[in-house]
XYZ file of C-alpha atoms in Angstrom:
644
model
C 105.014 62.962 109.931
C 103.334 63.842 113.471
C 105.111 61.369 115.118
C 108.690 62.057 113.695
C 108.533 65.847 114.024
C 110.702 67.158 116.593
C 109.053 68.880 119.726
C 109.320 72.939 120.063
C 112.564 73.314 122.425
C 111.864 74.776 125.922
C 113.318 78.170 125.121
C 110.915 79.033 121.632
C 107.553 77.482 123.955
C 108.574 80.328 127.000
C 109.039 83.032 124.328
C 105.703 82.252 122.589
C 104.169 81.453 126.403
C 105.637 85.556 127.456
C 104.156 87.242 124.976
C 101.432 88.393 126.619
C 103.465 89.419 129.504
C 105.067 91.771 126.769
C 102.239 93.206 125.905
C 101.533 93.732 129.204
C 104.670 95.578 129.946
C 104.007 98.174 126.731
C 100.733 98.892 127.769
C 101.700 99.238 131.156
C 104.807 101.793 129.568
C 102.645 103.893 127.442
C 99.998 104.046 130.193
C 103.312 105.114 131.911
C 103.994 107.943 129.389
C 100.376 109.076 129.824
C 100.520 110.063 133.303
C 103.912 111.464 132.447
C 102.890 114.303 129.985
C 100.245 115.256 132.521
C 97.611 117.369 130.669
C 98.208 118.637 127.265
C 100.173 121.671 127.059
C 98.901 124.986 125.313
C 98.935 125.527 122.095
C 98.212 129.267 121.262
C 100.188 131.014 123.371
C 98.861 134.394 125.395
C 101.027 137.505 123.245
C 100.180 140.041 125.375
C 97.490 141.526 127.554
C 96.012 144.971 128.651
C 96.824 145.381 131.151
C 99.710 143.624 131.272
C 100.436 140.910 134.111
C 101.372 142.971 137.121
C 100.331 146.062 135.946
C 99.559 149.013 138.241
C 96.859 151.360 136.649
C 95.877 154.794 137.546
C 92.039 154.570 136.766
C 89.711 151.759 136.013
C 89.981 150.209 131.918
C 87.100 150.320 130.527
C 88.065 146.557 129.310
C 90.656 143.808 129.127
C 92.076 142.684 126.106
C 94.103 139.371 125.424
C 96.322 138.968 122.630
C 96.775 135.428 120.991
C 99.579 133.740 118.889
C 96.869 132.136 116.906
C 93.303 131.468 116.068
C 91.266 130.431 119.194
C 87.677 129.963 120.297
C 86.156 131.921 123.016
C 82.511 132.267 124.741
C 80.954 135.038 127.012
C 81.834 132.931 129.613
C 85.896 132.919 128.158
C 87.423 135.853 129.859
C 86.522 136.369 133.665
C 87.655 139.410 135.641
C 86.746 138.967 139.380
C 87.603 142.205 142.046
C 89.363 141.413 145.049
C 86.204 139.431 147.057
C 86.032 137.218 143.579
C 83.415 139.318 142.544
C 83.176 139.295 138.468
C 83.551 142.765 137.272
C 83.228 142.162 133.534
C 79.773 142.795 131.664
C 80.203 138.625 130.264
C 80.322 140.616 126.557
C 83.080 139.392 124.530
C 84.925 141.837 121.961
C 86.106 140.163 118.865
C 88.674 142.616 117.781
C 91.109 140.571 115.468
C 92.509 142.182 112.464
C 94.419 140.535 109.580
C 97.260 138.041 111.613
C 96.570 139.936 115.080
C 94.151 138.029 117.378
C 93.263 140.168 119.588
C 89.682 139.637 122.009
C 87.964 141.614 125.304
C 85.491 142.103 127.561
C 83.767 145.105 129.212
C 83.929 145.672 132.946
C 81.719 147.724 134.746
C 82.088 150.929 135.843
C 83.346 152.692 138.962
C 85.613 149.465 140.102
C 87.760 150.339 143.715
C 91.175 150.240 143.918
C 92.629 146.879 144.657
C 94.146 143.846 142.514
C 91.908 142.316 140.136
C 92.559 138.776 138.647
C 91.674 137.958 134.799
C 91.245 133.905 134.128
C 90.762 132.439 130.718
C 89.946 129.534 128.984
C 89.447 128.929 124.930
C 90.341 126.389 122.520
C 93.461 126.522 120.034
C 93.040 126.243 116.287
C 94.611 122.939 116.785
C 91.474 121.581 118.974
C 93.125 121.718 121.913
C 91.948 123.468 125.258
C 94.613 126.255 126.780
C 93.895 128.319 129.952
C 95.567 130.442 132.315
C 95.194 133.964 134.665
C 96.894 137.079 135.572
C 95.973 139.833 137.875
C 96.473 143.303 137.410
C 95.678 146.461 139.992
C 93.859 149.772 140.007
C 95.409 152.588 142.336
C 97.427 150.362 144.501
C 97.420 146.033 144.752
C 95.865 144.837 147.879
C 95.132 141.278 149.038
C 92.906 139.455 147.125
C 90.372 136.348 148.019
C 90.046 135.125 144.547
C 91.625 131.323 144.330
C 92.128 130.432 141.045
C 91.566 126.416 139.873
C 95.088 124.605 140.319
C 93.713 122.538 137.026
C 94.749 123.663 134.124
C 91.979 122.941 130.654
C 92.731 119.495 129.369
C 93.652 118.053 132.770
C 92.037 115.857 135.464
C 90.735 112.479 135.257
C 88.191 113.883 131.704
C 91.946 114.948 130.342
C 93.331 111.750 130.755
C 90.147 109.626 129.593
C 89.932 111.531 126.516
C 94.140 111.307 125.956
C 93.727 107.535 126.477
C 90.657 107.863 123.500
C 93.330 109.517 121.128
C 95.909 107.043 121.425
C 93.614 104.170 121.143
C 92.206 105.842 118.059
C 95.988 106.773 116.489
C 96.495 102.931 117.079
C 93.415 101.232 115.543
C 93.850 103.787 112.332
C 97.519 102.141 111.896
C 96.443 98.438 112.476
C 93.088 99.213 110.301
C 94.698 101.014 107.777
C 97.954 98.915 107.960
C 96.709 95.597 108.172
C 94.439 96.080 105.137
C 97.339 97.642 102.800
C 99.278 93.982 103.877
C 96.685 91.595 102.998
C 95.848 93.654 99.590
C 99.596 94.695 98.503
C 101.522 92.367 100.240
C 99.855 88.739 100.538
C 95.948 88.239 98.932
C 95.341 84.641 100.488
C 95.402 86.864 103.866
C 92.017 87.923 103.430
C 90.606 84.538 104.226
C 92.576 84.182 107.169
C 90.981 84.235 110.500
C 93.888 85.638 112.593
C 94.323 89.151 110.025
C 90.284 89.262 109.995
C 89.670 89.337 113.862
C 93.032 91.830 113.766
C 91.647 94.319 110.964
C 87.932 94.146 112.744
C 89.207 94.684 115.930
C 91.073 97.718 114.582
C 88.069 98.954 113.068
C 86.122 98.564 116.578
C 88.935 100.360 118.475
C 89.001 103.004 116.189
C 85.362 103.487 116.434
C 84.742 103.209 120.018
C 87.900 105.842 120.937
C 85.877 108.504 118.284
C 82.898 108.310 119.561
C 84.660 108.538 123.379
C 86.266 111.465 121.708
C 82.921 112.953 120.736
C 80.993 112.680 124.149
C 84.114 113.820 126.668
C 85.016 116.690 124.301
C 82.471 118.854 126.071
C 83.603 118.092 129.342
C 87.339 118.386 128.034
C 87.445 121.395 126.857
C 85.299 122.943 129.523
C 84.928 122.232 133.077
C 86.751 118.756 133.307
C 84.026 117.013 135.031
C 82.382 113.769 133.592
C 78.626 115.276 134.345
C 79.272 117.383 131.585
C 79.439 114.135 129.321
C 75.772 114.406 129.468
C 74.864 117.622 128.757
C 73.168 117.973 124.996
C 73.623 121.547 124.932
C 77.103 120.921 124.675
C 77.032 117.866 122.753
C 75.092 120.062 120.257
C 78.165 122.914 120.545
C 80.583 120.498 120.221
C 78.975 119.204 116.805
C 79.716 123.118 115.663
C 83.180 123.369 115.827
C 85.783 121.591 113.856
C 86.755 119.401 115.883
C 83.236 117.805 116.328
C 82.920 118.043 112.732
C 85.804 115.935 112.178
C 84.862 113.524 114.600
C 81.046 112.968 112.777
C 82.943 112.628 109.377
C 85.296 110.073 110.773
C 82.366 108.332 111.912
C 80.964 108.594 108.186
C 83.784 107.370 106.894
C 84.180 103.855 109.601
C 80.512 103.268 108.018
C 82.333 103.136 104.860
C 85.203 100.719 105.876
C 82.700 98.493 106.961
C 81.303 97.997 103.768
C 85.269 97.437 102.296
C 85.978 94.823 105.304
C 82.546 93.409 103.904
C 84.108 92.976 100.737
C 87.462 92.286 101.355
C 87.122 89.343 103.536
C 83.880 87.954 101.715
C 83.926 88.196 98.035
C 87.377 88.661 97.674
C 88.635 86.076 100.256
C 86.712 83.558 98.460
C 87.997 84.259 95.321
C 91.341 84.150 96.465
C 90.722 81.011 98.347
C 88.476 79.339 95.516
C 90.464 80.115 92.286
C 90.680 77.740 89.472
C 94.107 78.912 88.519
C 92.255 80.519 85.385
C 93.371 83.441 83.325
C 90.121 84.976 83.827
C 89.771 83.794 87.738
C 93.084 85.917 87.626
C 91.941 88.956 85.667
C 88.608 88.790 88.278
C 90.602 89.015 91.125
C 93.119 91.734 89.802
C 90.532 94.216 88.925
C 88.609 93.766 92.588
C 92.210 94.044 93.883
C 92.695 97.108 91.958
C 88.852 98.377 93.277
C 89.689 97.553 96.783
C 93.218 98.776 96.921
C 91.709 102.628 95.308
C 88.594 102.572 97.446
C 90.692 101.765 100.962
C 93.450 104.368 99.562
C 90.767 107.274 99.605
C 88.836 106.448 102.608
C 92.257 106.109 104.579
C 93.417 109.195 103.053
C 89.995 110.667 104.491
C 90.007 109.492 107.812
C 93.499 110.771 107.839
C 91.891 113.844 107.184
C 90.222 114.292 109.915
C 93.399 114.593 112.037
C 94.672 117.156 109.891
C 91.771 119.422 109.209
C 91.394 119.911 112.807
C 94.763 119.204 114.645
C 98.851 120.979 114.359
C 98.248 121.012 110.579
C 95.299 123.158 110.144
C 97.246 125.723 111.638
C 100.571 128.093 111.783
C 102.084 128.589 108.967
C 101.744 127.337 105.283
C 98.646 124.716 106.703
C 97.510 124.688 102.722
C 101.092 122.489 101.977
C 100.966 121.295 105.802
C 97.791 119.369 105.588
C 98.148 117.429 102.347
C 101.420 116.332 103.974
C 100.415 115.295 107.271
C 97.855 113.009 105.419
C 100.930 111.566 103.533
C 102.772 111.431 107.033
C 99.592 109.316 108.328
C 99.268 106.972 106.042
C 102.704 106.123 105.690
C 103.082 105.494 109.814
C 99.805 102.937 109.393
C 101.109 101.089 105.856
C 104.626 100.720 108.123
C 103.677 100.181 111.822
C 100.027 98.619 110.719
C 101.658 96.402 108.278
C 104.036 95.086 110.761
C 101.611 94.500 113.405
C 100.217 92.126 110.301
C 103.113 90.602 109.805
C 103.255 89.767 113.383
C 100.267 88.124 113.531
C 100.533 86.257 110.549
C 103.931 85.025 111.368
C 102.492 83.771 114.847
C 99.490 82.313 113.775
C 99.660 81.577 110.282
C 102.460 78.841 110.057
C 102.531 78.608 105.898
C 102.904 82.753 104.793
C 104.737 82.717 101.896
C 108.407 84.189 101.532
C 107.146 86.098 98.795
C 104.815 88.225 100.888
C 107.348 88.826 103.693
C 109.628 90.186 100.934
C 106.608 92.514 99.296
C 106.191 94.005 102.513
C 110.155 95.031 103.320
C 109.897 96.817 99.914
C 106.625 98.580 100.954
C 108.085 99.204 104.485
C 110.995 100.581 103.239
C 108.932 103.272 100.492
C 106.869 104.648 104.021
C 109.850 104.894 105.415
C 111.035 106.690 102.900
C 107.997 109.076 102.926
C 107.781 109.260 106.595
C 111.056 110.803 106.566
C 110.713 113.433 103.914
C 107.240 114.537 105.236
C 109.008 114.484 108.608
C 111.570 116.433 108.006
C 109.141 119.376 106.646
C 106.533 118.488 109.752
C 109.792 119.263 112.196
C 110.764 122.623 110.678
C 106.870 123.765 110.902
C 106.513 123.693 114.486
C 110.455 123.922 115.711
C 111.100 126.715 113.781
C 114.750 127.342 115.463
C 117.371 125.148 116.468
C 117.391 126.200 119.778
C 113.368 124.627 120.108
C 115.092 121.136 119.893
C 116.407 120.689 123.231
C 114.876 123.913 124.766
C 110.989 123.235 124.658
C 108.888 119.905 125.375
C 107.686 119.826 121.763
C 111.229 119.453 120.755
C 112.602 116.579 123.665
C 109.472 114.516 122.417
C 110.868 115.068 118.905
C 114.198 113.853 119.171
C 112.519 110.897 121.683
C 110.688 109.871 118.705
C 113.045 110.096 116.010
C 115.402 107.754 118.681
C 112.781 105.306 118.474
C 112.149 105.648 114.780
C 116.233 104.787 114.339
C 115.684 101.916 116.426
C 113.000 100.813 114.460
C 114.618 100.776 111.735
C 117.462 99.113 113.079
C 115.360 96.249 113.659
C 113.882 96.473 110.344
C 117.168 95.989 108.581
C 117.641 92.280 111.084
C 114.355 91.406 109.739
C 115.394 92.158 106.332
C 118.275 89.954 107.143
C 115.911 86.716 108.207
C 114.001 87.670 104.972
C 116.721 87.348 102.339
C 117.688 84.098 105.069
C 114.566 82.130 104.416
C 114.392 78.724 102.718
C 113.818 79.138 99.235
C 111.414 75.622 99.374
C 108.947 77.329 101.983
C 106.035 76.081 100.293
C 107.065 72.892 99.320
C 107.802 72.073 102.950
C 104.531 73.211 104.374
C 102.721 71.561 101.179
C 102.175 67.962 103.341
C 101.066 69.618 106.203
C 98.541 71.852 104.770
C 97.629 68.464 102.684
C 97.203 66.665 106.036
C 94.920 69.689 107.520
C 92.812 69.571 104.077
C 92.510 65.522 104.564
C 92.007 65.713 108.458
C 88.841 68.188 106.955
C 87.801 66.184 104.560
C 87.708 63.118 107.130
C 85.760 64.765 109.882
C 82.901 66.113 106.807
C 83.135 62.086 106.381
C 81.478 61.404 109.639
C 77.703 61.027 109.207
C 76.817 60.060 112.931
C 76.694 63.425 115.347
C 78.282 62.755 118.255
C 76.530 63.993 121.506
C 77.328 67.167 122.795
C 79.527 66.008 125.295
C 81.766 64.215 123.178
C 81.440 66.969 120.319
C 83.131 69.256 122.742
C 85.726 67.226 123.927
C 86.775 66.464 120.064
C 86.877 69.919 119.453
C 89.060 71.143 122.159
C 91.322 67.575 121.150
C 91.038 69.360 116.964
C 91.656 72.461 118.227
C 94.658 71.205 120.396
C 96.097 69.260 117.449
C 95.815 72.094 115.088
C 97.811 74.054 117.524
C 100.076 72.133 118.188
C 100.222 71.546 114.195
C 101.054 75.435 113.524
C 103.595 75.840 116.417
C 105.641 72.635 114.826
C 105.615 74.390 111.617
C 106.688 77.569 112.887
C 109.348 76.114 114.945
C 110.823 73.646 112.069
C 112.291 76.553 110.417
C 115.159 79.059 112.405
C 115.179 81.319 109.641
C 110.948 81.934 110.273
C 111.349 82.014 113.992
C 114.701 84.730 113.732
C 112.288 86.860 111.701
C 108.994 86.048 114.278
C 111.402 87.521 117.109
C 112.564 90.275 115.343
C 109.596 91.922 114.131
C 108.174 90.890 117.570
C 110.874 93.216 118.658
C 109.906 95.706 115.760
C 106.460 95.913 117.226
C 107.479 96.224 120.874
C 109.417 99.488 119.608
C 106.280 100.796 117.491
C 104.000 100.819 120.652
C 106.078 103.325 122.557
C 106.997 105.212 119.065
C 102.874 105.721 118.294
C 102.290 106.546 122.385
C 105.325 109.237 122.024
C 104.084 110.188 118.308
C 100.616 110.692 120.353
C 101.988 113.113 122.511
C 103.509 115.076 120.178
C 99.834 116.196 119.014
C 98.739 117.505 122.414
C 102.111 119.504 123.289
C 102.407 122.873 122.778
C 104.701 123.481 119.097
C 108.135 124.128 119.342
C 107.490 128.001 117.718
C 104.461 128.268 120.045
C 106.095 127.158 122.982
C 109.611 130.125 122.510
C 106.935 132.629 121.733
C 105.200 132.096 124.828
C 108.724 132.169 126.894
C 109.791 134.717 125.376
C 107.404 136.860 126.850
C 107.563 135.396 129.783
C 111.638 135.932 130.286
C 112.924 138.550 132.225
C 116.798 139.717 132.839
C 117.019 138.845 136.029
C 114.773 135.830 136.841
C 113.998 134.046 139.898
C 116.269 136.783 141.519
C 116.637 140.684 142.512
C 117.533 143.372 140.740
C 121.493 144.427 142.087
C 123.868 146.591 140.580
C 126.683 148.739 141.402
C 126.939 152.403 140.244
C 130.815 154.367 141.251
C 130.277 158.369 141.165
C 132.295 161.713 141.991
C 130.157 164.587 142.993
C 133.466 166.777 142.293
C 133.665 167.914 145.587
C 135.617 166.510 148.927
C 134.852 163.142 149.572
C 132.590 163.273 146.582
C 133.515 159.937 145.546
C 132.165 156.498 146.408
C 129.975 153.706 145.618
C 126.226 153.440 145.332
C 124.603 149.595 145.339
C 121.376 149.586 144.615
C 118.779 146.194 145.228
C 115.192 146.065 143.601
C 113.712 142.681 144.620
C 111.950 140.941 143.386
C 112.898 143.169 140.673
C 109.393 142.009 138.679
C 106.527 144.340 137.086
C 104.154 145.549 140.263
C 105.991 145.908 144.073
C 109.004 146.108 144.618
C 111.314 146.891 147.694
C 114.092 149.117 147.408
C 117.619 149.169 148.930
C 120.357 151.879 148.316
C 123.682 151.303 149.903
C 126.468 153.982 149.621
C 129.795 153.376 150.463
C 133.133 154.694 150.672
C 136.517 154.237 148.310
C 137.535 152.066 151.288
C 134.117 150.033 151.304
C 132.989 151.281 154.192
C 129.670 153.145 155.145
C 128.988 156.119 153.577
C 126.363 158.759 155.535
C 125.603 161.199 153.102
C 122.854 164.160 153.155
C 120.816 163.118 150.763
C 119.544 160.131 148.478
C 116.902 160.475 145.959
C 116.014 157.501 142.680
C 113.824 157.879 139.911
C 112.396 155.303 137.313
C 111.935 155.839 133.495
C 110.631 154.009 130.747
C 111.569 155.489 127.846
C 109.484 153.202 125.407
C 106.314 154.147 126.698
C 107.190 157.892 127.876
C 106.687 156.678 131.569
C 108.669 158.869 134.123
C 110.708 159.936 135.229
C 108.477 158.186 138.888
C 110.545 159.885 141.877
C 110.903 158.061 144.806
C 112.739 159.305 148.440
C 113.679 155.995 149.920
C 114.209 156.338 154.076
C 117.476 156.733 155.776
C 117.311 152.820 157.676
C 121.154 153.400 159.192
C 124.164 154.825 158.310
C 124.975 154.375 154.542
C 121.358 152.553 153.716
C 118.522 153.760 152.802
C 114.485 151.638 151.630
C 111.535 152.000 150.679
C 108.914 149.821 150.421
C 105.844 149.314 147.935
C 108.055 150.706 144.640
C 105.584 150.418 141.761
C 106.923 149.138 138.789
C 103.406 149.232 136.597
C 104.725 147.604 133.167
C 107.744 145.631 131.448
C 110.260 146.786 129.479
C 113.746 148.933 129.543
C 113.247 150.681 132.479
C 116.221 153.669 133.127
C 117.225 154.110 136.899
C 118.585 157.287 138.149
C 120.028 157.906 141.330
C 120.887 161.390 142.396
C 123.694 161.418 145.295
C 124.506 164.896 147.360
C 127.917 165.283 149.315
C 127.324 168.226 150.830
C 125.354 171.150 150.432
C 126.842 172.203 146.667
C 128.218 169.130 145.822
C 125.120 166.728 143.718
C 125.752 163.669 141.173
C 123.440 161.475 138.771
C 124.669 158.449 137.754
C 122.084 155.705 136.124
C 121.728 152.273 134.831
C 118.686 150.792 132.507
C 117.893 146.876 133.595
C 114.890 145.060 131.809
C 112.097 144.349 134.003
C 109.520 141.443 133.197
């Protein structure tokens, strides 16, 4: 049968020989995406502030007070208010002053603070574990120049930021091989346990997954504080990090790999060899059925547990309805790692293991297509929680990364339905054509057990390598002898290829900033005229002769704090017009601010500026500009614009 079986053809030998150049090129792309996203964005988004951003005060506050779209973490070391020499000015005493759904925290400042432009950085830590920063300055009197440089690294970032994203995608991918390559072998195809290619896949799952959590664990201080690996060290903040959720978490998903350990124990020992040693009995079968049935509820609650731990502490935990939002991220989990896992199983078995049954290939399309199934519906309700609008599709990050993933996840399935194709293509006498081969290995065994002399160790090696060589070459035959096998081996090679970049995008997703998040932050951020001066156009009659003309007016940058003014009257024919006097007042109605009078200076004929025009917070603001003719002869005419 050796002899007379017909070589591998050049074409299937390169495409087994490239794989690992594949793999190369995906973990080369998703390090790719990585440096892409750049550090996580912010999660709770800054509401408001007082002062506000830009804001131009009459007296020292006796504090400063940040408002938060959610639940976030702080320290006496959070909020920092530094005077213009970088000075700090606050007292380090941090206000908790949330009520209800407002979160709302402070800090003191000293007493008797100059005039000049102060600057306010922050740093805390979303609900969602995730680190969010930022500063604004505000001024007392009158801004000034100011010495303070503020870090151009935002929390999350730098070399600890990408370290510790790298940890969370290699943990998202060991969960879905561990989790996914165990739901195979148990629901899918038993005599898998006992195969050394899905053993050294599962364990190494297990490994990953435990290596990236406890990488997790030690950079968390560092990540979430000053970005610098010394901090990895420190066992004060190993100790604070073990207090907050997200440390929590981390320890229980420890807990729960101990666990897993014990079920790999199980599941390729005892049950491997009962699958592998059965007498074909009724109660062989019953045996195996109920440690099936032990193993399949054990793995389903410690999966569901280490699942968990994502959800208790990441988006789901928070915003709104997180009681429905959990239970159904845990759902979402699992049914990613029974699909993706499972298929990175399938791969493996379909490459290594040359006599799978059909039977198991078919088992797993069914249970591919029920995660599919619930990884749409829990989707679906995961989308609306953090989108919130239309609009937060194509308009925020959260939402581009969305539709990039459910791109991928059409792809995927694409694919799926081609390897559902080679499935229902298969040769229905699978086993009976593998049957003499596995009868050869099993007499090849038998004959080597035979051999009583040892040989030395020289020679010992050299008939391993030549075993080891044969039994290659053995598998790759098999695989090769049927198209069917080998269409369905390059599909779901194809399959997995897709389901690295999917679980790298699907990574990202967790440390950008929510779709609702994200508007709520730009929306109080947006301004009516942005990036751009304040200029409109005002026609008046004073009612007198040549009492009619034109007044532009030009407020740039046209932003809360200074501004510089321009007034330009003109004529009904366009042309300069030198009147007696010019005069422009602000109001904001909202807050009872105003009327602020201002006398610009004539700067030639028909123009008059000023310089230094304090705008000191955002909103409607009404501007009036009174217009004299001659010495009876006096208009008003106004316009509101919105400044930011």
């Amino acid at each position: 049968m050796t002899a007379t079986a017909p070589a591998p053809s050049t074409a299937r030998t390169a495409a087994t020989a490239s794989l690992p150049r594949l793999l190369l090129v995906l973990a080369a792309l998703v390090a790719a995406l990585f440096t892409a996203a750049g550090p996580a964005a912010a999660h709770a988004a800054l509401t408001a502030s007082d002062p506000k951003d830009g804001a131009v005060v009459a007296t020292a506050p006796a504090q400063v007070t940040l408002s938060f779209s959610e639940a976030v973490a702080l320290n006496g070391d959070s909020i920092r208010v530094m005077d213009p020499q970088g000075k700090r000015v606050d007292t380090g005493e941090l206000r908790d002053m949330c009520s209800g759904s407002t979160i709302r925290y402070g800090t003191a400042l000293h007493t008797g603070l100059p005039n000049g432009t102060y600057t306010v950085a922050w740093q805390a830590v979303s609900a969602d574990s995730h680190p969010v920063s930022g500063a604004f300055t505000f001024s007392i009197g009158a801004p000034s120049a100011t010495n303070v440089s503020l870090p151009s690294q935002v929390a999350g970032g730098g070399p600890v930021g990408i370290a510790y994203n790298i940890a969370r995608y290699a943990a998202y991918g060991g969960f879905t091989v561990l989790v996914g390559g165990a739901a195979f072998i148990l629901g899918c195809w038993r005599r898998g346990a006992g195969e050394r290619p899905l053993q050294k896949l599962v364990l190494r799952a297990w490994v990953t997954l435990t290596a990236a959590t406890l990488a997790m664990l030690v950079l968390r201080n560092a990540y979430t504080g000053s970005g610098n690996f010394s901090d990895v060290f420190d066992l004060s903040g190993l100790k604070a990090v073990l207090a907050t959720k997200t440390g929590a978490s981390l320890v229980s998903r420890l807990l729960l790999l101990g666990a897993v350990a014990l079920f790999m124990a199980v599941l390729f020992g005892a049950f491997a060899r009962k699958v592998r040693g059965g007498d074909g009995s009724e109660e062989e079968a019953k045996d195996t059925s109920d440690l099936t049935f032990g193993l399949a509820i054990g793995g389903a609650v410690v999966s569901a547990g280490i699942a968990a731990t994502w959800s208790l502490s990441e988006h789901a935990s928070t915003g709104i309805q997180p009681g429905i939002a959990m239970p159904v991220d845990i759902v979402h989990l699992l049914a990613v790692a029974t699909w993706l896992g499972g298929l990175a199983a399938l791969l493996v078995a379909l490459h290594k293991v040359p006599d799978i049954e059909r039977e198991a290939i078919r088992r797993f399309s069914r249970v591919a297509f029920v995660s599919v199934l619930a990884l749409t519906a829990t989707g679906v309700f995961q989308s609306w929680r953090q989108l919130g609008s239309w609009s937060a599709l194509t308009g925020t990050e959260y939402g581009r990364y969305l539709l990039v993933k459910v791109g991928l996840v059409a792809v995927l399935i694409a694919i799926a339905s081609v390897s559902r194709k080679w499935t229902g293509r298969l040769a229905e006498s699978t086993v009976a054509r593998t049957a003499p081969v596995v009868a050869q290995r099993d007499v090849s065994r038998e004959t080597e057990a035979a051999v009583t002399v040892p040989p030395s160790a020289k020679r010992a090696a050299q008939l391993a390598r030549q075993r080891a060589a044969r039994e290659s070459a053995r598998e790759q035959r098999v695989r090769d002898a049927d198209p069917d096998r080998a269409g369905l081996r390059r599909s779901v090679l194809a399959e997995a290829g897709v389901a690295v970049v999917l679980l790298a995008v699907a990574t990202l997703l967790t440390g950008t900033e929510p779709g609702r998040a994200a508007e709520l932050e730009s929306g109080r951020a947006v301004t009516a005229v942005p990036n751009r001066a304040v200029k409109i156009t005002l026609p008046f009659d004073t009612g007198g002769p040549n009492g009619k003309g034109t007044v532009r007016i030009g407020l740039d940058p046209g932003r809360v704090g200074a501004n510089t003014l321009h007034v330009w009257v003109d004529s009904p024919d366009g042309q300069p017009f030198d009147i007696p006097e010019v005069k422009v007042a602000f109001t904001l109605p909202a807050k009872d601010i105003g009327p602020l009078p201002l006398a610009p200076d004539h700067a030639a004929p028909g123009h008059w500026s000023a310089s230094g025009v304090q705008l000191p917070l955002s909103g409607e603001w009404r501007i009036d500009v009174s217009v004299r003719t001659s010495d009876i002869d006096q208009t008003t005419v106004q316009k509101t614009v919105k400044i930011g």
